[in-house]
Short mmCIF file of C-alpha atoms in Angstrom, two decimals:
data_model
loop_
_atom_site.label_atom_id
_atom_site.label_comp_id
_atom_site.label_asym_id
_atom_site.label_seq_id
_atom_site.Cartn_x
_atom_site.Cartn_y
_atom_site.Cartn_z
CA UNK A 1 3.70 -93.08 -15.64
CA UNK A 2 0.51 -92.84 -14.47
CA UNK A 3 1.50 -90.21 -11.63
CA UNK A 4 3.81 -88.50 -14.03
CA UNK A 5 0.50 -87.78 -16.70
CA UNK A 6 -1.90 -86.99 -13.50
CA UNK A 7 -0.83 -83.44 -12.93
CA UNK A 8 -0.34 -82.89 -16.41
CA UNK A 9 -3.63 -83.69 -17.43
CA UNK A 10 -5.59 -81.59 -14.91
CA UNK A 11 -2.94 -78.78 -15.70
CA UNK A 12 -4.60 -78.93 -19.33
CA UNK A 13 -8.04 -79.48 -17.56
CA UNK A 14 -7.67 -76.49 -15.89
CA UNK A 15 -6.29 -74.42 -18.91
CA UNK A 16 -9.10 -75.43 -21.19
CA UNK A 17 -11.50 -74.22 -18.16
CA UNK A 18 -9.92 -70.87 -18.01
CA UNK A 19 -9.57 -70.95 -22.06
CA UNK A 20 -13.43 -71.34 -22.17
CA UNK A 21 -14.19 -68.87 -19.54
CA UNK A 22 -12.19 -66.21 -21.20
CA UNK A 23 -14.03 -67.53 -24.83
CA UNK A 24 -17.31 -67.00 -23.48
CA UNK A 25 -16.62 -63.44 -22.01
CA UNK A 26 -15.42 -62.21 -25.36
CA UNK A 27 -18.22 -64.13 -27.44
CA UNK A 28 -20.55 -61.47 -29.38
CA UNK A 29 -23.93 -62.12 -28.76
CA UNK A 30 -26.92 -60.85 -30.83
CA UNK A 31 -29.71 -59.10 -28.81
CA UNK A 32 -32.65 -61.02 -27.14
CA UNK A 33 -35.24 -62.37 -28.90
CA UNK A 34 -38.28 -62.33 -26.30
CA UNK A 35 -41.52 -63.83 -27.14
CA UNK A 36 -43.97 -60.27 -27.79
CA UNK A 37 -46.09 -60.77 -25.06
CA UNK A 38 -43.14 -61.16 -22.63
CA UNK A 39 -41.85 -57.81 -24.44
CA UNK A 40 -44.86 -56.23 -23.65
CA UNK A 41 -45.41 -57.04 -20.18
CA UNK A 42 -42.17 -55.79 -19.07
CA UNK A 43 -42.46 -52.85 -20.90
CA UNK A 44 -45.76 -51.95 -19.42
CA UNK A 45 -44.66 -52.80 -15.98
CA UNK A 46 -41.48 -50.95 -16.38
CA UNK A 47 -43.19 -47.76 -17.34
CA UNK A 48 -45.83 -48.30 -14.22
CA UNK A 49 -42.59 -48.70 -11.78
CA UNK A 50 -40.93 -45.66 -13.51
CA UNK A 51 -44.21 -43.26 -13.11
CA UNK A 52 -44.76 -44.41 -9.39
CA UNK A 53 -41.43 -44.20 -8.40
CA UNK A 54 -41.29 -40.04 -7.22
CA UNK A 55 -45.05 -40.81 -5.69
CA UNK A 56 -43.90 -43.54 -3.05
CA UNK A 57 -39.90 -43.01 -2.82
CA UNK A 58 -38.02 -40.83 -0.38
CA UNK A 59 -36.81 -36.96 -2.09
CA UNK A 60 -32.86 -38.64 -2.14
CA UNK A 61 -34.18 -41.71 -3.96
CA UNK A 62 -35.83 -39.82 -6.45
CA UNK A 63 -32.78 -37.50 -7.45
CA UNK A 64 -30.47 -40.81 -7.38
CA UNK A 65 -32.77 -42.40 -9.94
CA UNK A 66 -33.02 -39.17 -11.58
CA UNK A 67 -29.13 -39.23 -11.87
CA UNK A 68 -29.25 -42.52 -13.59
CA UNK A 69 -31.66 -41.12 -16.35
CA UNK A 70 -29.21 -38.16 -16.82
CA UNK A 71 -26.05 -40.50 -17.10
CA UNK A 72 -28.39 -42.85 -19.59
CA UNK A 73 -28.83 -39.85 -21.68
CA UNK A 74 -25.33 -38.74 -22.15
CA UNK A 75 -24.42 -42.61 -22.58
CA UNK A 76 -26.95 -42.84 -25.15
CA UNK A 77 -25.43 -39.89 -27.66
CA UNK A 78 -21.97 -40.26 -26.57
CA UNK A 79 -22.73 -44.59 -27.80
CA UNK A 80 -23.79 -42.91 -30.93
CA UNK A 81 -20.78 -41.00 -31.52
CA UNK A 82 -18.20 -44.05 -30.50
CA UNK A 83 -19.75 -46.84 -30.64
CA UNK A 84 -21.56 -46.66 -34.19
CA UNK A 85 -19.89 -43.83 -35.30
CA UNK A 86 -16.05 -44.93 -34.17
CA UNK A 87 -15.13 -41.62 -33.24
CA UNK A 88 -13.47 -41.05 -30.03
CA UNK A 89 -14.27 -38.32 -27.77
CA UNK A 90 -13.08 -37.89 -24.41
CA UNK A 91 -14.58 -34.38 -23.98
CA UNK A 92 -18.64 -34.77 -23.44
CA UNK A 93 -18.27 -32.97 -20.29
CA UNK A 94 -17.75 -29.63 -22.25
CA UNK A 95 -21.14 -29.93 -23.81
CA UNK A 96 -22.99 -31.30 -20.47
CA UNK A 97 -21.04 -28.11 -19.17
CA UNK A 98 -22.59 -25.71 -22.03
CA UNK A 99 -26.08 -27.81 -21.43
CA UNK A 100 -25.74 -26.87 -17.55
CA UNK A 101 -25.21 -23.21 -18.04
CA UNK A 102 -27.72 -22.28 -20.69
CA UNK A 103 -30.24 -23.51 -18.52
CA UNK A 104 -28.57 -21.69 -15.63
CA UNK A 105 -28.69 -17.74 -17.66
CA UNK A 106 -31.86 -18.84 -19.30
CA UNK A 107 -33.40 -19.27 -15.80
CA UNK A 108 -31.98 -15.85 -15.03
CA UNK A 109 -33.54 -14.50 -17.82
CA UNK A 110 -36.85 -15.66 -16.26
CA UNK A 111 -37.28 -18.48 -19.29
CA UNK A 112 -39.52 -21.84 -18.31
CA UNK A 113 -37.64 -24.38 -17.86
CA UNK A 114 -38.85 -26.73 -21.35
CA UNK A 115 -37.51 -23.69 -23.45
CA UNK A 116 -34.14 -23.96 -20.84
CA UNK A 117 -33.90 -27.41 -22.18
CA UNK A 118 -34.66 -26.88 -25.51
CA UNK A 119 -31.53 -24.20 -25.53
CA UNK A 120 -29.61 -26.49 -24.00
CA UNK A 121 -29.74 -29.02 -26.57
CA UNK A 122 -29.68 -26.62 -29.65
CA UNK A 123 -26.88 -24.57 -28.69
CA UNK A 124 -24.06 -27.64 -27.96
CA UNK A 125 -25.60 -29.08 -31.22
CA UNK A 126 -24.32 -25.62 -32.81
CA UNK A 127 -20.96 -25.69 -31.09
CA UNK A 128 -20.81 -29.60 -31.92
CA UNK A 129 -21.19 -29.19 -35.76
CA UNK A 130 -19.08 -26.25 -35.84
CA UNK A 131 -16.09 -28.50 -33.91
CA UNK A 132 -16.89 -31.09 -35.63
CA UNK A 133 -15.81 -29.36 -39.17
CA UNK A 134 -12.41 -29.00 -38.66
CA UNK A 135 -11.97 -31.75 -35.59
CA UNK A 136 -13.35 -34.59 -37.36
CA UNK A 137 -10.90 -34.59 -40.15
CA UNK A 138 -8.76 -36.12 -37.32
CA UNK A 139 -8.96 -39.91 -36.61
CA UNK A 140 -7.84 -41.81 -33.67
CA UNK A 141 -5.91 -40.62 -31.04
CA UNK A 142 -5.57 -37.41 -32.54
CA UNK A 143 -9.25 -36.45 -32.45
CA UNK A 144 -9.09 -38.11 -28.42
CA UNK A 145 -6.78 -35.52 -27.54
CA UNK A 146 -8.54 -32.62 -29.11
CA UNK A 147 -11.84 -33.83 -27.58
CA UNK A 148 -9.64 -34.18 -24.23
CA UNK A 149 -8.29 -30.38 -24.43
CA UNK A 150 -11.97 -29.57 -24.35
CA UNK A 151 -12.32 -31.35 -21.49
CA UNK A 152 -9.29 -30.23 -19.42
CA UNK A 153 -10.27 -26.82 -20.74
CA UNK A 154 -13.68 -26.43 -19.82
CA UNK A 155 -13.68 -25.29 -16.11
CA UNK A 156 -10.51 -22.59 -17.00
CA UNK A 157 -13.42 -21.20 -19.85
CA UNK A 158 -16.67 -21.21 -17.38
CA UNK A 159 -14.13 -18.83 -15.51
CA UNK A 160 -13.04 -16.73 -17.98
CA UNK A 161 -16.61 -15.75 -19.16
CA UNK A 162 -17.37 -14.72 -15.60
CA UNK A 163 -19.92 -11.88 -16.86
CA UNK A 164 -22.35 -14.69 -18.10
CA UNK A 165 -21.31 -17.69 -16.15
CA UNK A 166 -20.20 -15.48 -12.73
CA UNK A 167 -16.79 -17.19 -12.41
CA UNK A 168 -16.09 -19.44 -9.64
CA UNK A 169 -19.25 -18.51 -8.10
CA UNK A 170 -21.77 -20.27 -10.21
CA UNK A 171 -24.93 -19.96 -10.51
CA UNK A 172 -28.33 -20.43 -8.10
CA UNK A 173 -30.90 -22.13 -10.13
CA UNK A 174 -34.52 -21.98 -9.24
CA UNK A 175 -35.55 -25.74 -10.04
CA UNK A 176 -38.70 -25.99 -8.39
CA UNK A 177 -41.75 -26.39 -10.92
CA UNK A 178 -44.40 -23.85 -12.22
CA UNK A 179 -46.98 -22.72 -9.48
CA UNK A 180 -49.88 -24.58 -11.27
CA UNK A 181 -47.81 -28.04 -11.47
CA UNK A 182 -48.42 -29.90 -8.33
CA UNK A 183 -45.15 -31.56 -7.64
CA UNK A 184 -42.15 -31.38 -5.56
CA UNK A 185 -38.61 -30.08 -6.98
CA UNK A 186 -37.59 -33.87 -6.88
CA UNK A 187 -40.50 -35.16 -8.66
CA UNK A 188 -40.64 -32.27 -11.12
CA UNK A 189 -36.52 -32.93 -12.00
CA UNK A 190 -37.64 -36.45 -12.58
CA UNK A 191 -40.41 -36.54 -14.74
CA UNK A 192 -38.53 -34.20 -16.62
CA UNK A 193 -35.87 -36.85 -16.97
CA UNK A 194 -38.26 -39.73 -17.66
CA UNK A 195 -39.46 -37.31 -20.49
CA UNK A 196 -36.69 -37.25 -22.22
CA UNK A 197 -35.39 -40.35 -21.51
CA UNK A 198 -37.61 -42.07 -22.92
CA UNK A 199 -37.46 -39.97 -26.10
CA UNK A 200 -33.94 -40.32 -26.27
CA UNK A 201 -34.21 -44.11 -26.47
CA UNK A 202 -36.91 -44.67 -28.61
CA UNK A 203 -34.87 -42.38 -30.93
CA UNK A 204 -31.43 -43.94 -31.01
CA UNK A 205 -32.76 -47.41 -31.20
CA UNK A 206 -34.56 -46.09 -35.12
CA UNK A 207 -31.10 -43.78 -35.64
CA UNK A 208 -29.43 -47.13 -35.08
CA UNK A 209 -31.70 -49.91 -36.46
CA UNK A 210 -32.44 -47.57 -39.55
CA UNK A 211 -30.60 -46.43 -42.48
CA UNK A 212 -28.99 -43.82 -40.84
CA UNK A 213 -27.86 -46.50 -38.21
CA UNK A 214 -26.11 -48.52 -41.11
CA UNK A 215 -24.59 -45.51 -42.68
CA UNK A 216 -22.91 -44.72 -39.02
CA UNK A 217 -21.47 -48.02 -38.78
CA UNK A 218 -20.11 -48.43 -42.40
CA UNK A 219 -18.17 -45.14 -41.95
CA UNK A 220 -16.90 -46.36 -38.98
CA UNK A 221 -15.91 -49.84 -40.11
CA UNK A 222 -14.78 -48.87 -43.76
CA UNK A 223 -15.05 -45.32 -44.80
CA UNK A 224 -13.99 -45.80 -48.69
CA UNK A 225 -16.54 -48.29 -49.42
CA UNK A 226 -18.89 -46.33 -47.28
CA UNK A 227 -18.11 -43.23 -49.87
CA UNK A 228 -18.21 -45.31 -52.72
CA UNK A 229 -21.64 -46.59 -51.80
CA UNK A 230 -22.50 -42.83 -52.08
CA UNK A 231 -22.27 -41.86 -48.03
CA UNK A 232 -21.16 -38.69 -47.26
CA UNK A 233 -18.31 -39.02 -45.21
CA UNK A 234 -17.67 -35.87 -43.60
CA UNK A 235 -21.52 -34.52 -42.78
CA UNK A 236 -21.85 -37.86 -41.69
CA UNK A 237 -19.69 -38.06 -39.45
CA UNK A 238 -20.15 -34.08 -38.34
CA UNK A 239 -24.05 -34.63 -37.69
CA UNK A 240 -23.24 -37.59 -35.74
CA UNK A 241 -21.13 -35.75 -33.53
CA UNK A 242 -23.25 -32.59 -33.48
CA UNK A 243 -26.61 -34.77 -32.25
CA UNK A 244 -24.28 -36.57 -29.57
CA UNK A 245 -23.15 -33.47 -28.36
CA UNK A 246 -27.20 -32.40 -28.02
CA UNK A 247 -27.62 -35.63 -26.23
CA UNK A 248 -25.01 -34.57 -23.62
CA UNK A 249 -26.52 -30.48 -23.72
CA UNK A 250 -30.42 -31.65 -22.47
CA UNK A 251 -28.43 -34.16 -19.85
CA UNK A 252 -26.65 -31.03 -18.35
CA UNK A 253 -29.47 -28.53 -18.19
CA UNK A 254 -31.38 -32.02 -16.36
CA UNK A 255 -28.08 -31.72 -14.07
CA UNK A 256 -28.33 -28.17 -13.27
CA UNK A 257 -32.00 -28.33 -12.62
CA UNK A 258 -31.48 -31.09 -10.12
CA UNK A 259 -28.62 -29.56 -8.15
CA UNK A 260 -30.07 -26.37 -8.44
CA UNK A 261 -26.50 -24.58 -8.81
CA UNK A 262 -23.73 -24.94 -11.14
CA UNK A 263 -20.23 -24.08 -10.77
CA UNK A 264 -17.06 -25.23 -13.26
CA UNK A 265 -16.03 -27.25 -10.19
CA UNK A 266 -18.83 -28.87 -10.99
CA UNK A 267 -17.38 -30.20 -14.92
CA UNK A 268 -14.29 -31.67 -14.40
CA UNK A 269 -11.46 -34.39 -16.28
CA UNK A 270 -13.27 -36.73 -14.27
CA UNK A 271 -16.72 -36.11 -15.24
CA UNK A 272 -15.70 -36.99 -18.91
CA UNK A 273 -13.88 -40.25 -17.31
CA UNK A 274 -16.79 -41.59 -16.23
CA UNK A 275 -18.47 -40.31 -19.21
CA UNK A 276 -16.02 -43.08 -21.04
CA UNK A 277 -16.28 -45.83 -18.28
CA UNK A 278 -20.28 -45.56 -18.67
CA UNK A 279 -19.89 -46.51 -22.38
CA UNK A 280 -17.64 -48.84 -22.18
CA UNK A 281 -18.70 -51.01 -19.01
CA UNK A 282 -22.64 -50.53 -20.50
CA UNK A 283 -21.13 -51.68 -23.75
CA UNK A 284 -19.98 -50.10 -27.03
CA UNK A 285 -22.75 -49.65 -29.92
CA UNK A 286 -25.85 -51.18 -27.82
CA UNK A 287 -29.05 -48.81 -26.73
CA UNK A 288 -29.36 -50.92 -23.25
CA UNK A 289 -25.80 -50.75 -22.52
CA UNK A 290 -26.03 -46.75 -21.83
CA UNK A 291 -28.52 -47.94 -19.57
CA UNK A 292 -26.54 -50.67 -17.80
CA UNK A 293 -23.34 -48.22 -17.78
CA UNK A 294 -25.48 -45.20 -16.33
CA UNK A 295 -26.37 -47.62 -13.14
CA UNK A 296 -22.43 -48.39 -12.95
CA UNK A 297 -21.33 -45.17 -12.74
CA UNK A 298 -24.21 -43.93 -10.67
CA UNK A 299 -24.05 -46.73 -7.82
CA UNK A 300 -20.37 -47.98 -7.98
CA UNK A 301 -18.84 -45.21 -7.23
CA UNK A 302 -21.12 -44.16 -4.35
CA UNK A 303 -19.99 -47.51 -2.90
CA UNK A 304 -16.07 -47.22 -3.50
CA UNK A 305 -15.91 -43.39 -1.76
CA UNK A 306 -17.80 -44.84 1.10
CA UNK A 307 -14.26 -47.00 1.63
CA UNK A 308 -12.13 -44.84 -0.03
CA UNK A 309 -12.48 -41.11 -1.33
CA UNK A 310 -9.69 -41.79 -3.48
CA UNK A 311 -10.73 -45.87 -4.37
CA UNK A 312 -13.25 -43.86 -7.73
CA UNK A 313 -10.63 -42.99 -10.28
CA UNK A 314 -8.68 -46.17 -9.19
CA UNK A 315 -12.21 -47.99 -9.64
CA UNK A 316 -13.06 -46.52 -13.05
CA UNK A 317 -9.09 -47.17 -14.47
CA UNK A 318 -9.50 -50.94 -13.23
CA UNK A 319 -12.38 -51.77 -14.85
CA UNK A 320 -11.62 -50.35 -18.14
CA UNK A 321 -8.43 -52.51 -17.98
CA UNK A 322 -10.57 -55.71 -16.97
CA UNK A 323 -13.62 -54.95 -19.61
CA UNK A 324 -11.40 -53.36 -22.48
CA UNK A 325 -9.07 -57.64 -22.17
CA UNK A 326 -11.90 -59.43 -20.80
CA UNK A 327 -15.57 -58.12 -21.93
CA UNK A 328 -15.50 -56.29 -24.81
CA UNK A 329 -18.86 -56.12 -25.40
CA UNK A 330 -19.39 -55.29 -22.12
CA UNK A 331 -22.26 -55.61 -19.30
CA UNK A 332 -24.85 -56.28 -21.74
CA UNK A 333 -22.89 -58.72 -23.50
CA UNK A 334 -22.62 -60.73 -20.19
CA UNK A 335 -26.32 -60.07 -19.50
CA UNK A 336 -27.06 -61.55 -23.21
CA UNK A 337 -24.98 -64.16 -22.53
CA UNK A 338 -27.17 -65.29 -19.08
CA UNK A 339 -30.52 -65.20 -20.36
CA UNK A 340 -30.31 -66.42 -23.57
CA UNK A 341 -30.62 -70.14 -22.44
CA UNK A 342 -33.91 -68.91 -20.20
CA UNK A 343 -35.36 -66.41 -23.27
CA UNK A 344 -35.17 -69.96 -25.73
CA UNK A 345 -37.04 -71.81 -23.49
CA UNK A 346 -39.94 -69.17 -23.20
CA UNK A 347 -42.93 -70.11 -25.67
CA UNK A 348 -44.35 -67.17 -27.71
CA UNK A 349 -43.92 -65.24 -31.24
CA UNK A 350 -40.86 -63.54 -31.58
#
């Protein structure tokens, strides 16, 4: 009898392992609650590593970190949009693409580059309400394949306005920084990025800490109370998608000003992929996760195509399988999950 229950019992054993493995992958976590003087210390040293960084690093490092920032950015709005808004959009890449090449004409023009930027986020925050209108009055999958026609869509339209966006030629950018600015191209692109950045974040964490925050997430979680309460559904929901779309405008003219040349090869299906896979991986409706995500899709990649050029779609389509079953809440949620035995043990005012 005793050999019979053996096996059976580390069968459970084993069961209840996995059981509790898979439990604490899909356990919600709150965020960290470090002591303040912790909080300030890495914040402090963070922004010293960030500012040194272009001073002591190699040109390629600099535009690789730069990269990051850019991705961060677009996770950040495009977070905004699905994670506390719970609107789907699968076309991003149409706005970094409108971002990208009003920065490319208005350095034509002979415009400074801060006023490129500036264009670059107002005019996709134009296009974005104006979509929005109509396109938001869809829910689900609907309003994911109208965001995805965009997408699919966008390279055919850089094309067709070849007068202002010269076709399938592109466009040569002049990225390099004002005479009186002592800085390389590199360095210039990334304080640029650090810039705004750093404004984006500070930003969405009020947007989604504040009131505006909670009126995102109760249209997205139940939109009759929401309109009961006296939330306007529909400008809600059209502003949110309008200031995502901004967030993803500044990230492309950053893009364009890095490469130096844009071209609609350039703003592909995939680019709005990994637009997805950034959100998702980082995880949905958290302000770090953009940044986790933005390091995925920056440094993953880079390291599949080195095997495979073909292994990068398979890579991002595997782990949205593996994170949409097994970590919902993403990198950050695994992250959480780690340090919140060491962050309790750490003396100091929360």
């Amino acid at each position: 009898m005793t050999a019979v229950t053996s096996p059976i019992r580390n069968l459970l054993a084993a069961r209840t392992q996995r059981t509790s493995v898979s439990e604490w992958l899909r356990r919600p976590r709150p965020a960290l609650a470090l002591p303040r003087w912790l909080l300030l210390v890495l914040l402090v040293a963070l922004a010293v590593a960030l500012v040194l960084i272009p001073l002591v690093n190699p040109s390629y490092i600099n535009l690789t970190v730069t990269l990051v920032m850019i991705w961060t950015i677009v996770g950040l709005g495009l977070n905004l949009l699905v994670g506390f808004g719970g609107q789907i959009s699968l076309g991003h890449s149409a706005f970094f693409a409108i971002g990208a090449y009003t920065v490319a004409v208005g350095g034509e023009a002979g415009w400074l580059h801060p006023f490129t930027l500036i264009a670059a986020g107002i005019l996709p925050f134009i296009l974005g309400y104006l979509i929005g209108l109509p396109a938001l009055r869809l829910k689900g999958l609907q309003l994911g394949l109208v965001t995805l026609a965009m997408a699919m869509a966008t390279p055919a339209a850089i094309r067709a306005f070849e007068p202002i966006t010269h076709g399938s030629r592109g466009i040569a950018i002049d990225g390099d920084p004002p005479a009186w600015i002592p800085l390389a191209h590199d360095q210039w692109v990334y304080y640029l990025a650090l810039l705004v950045v750093a404004i984006a974040y500070v930003v969405t964490r009020r947007l989604a800490r504040g009131r505006l925050g909670r009126s995102f997430i109760a249209v997205r979680d139940a939109e009759l109370v929401a309109e009961t309460l006296g939330v306007d559904v529909w400008q809600t929901k059209t502003r949110l998608f309008a200031a995502s779309a901004a967030y993803a405008g500044v990230a492309g003219g950053l893009y364009a000003m890095m490469l130096e040349f844009v071209g609609p090869e350039n703003f592909g299906l995939m680019m709005s992929i990994s637009f997805v896979t950034l959100i998702v991986v980082g995880g949905l409706a958290t302000v770090p996760g953009a940044v986790l995500g933005a390091l995925f899709i920056q440094y993953v990649p880079t390291f599949t195509s080195s095997i495979s050029p073909s292994a990068t779609g398979a890579t991002y389509g595997i782990v949205l399988i593996l994170f949409a079953f097994f970590v919902p809440f993403g990198l950050v949620g695994l992250v959480r999950g780690a340090l919140a035995p060491i962050v309790a043990r750490i003396p100091g005012r929360r």
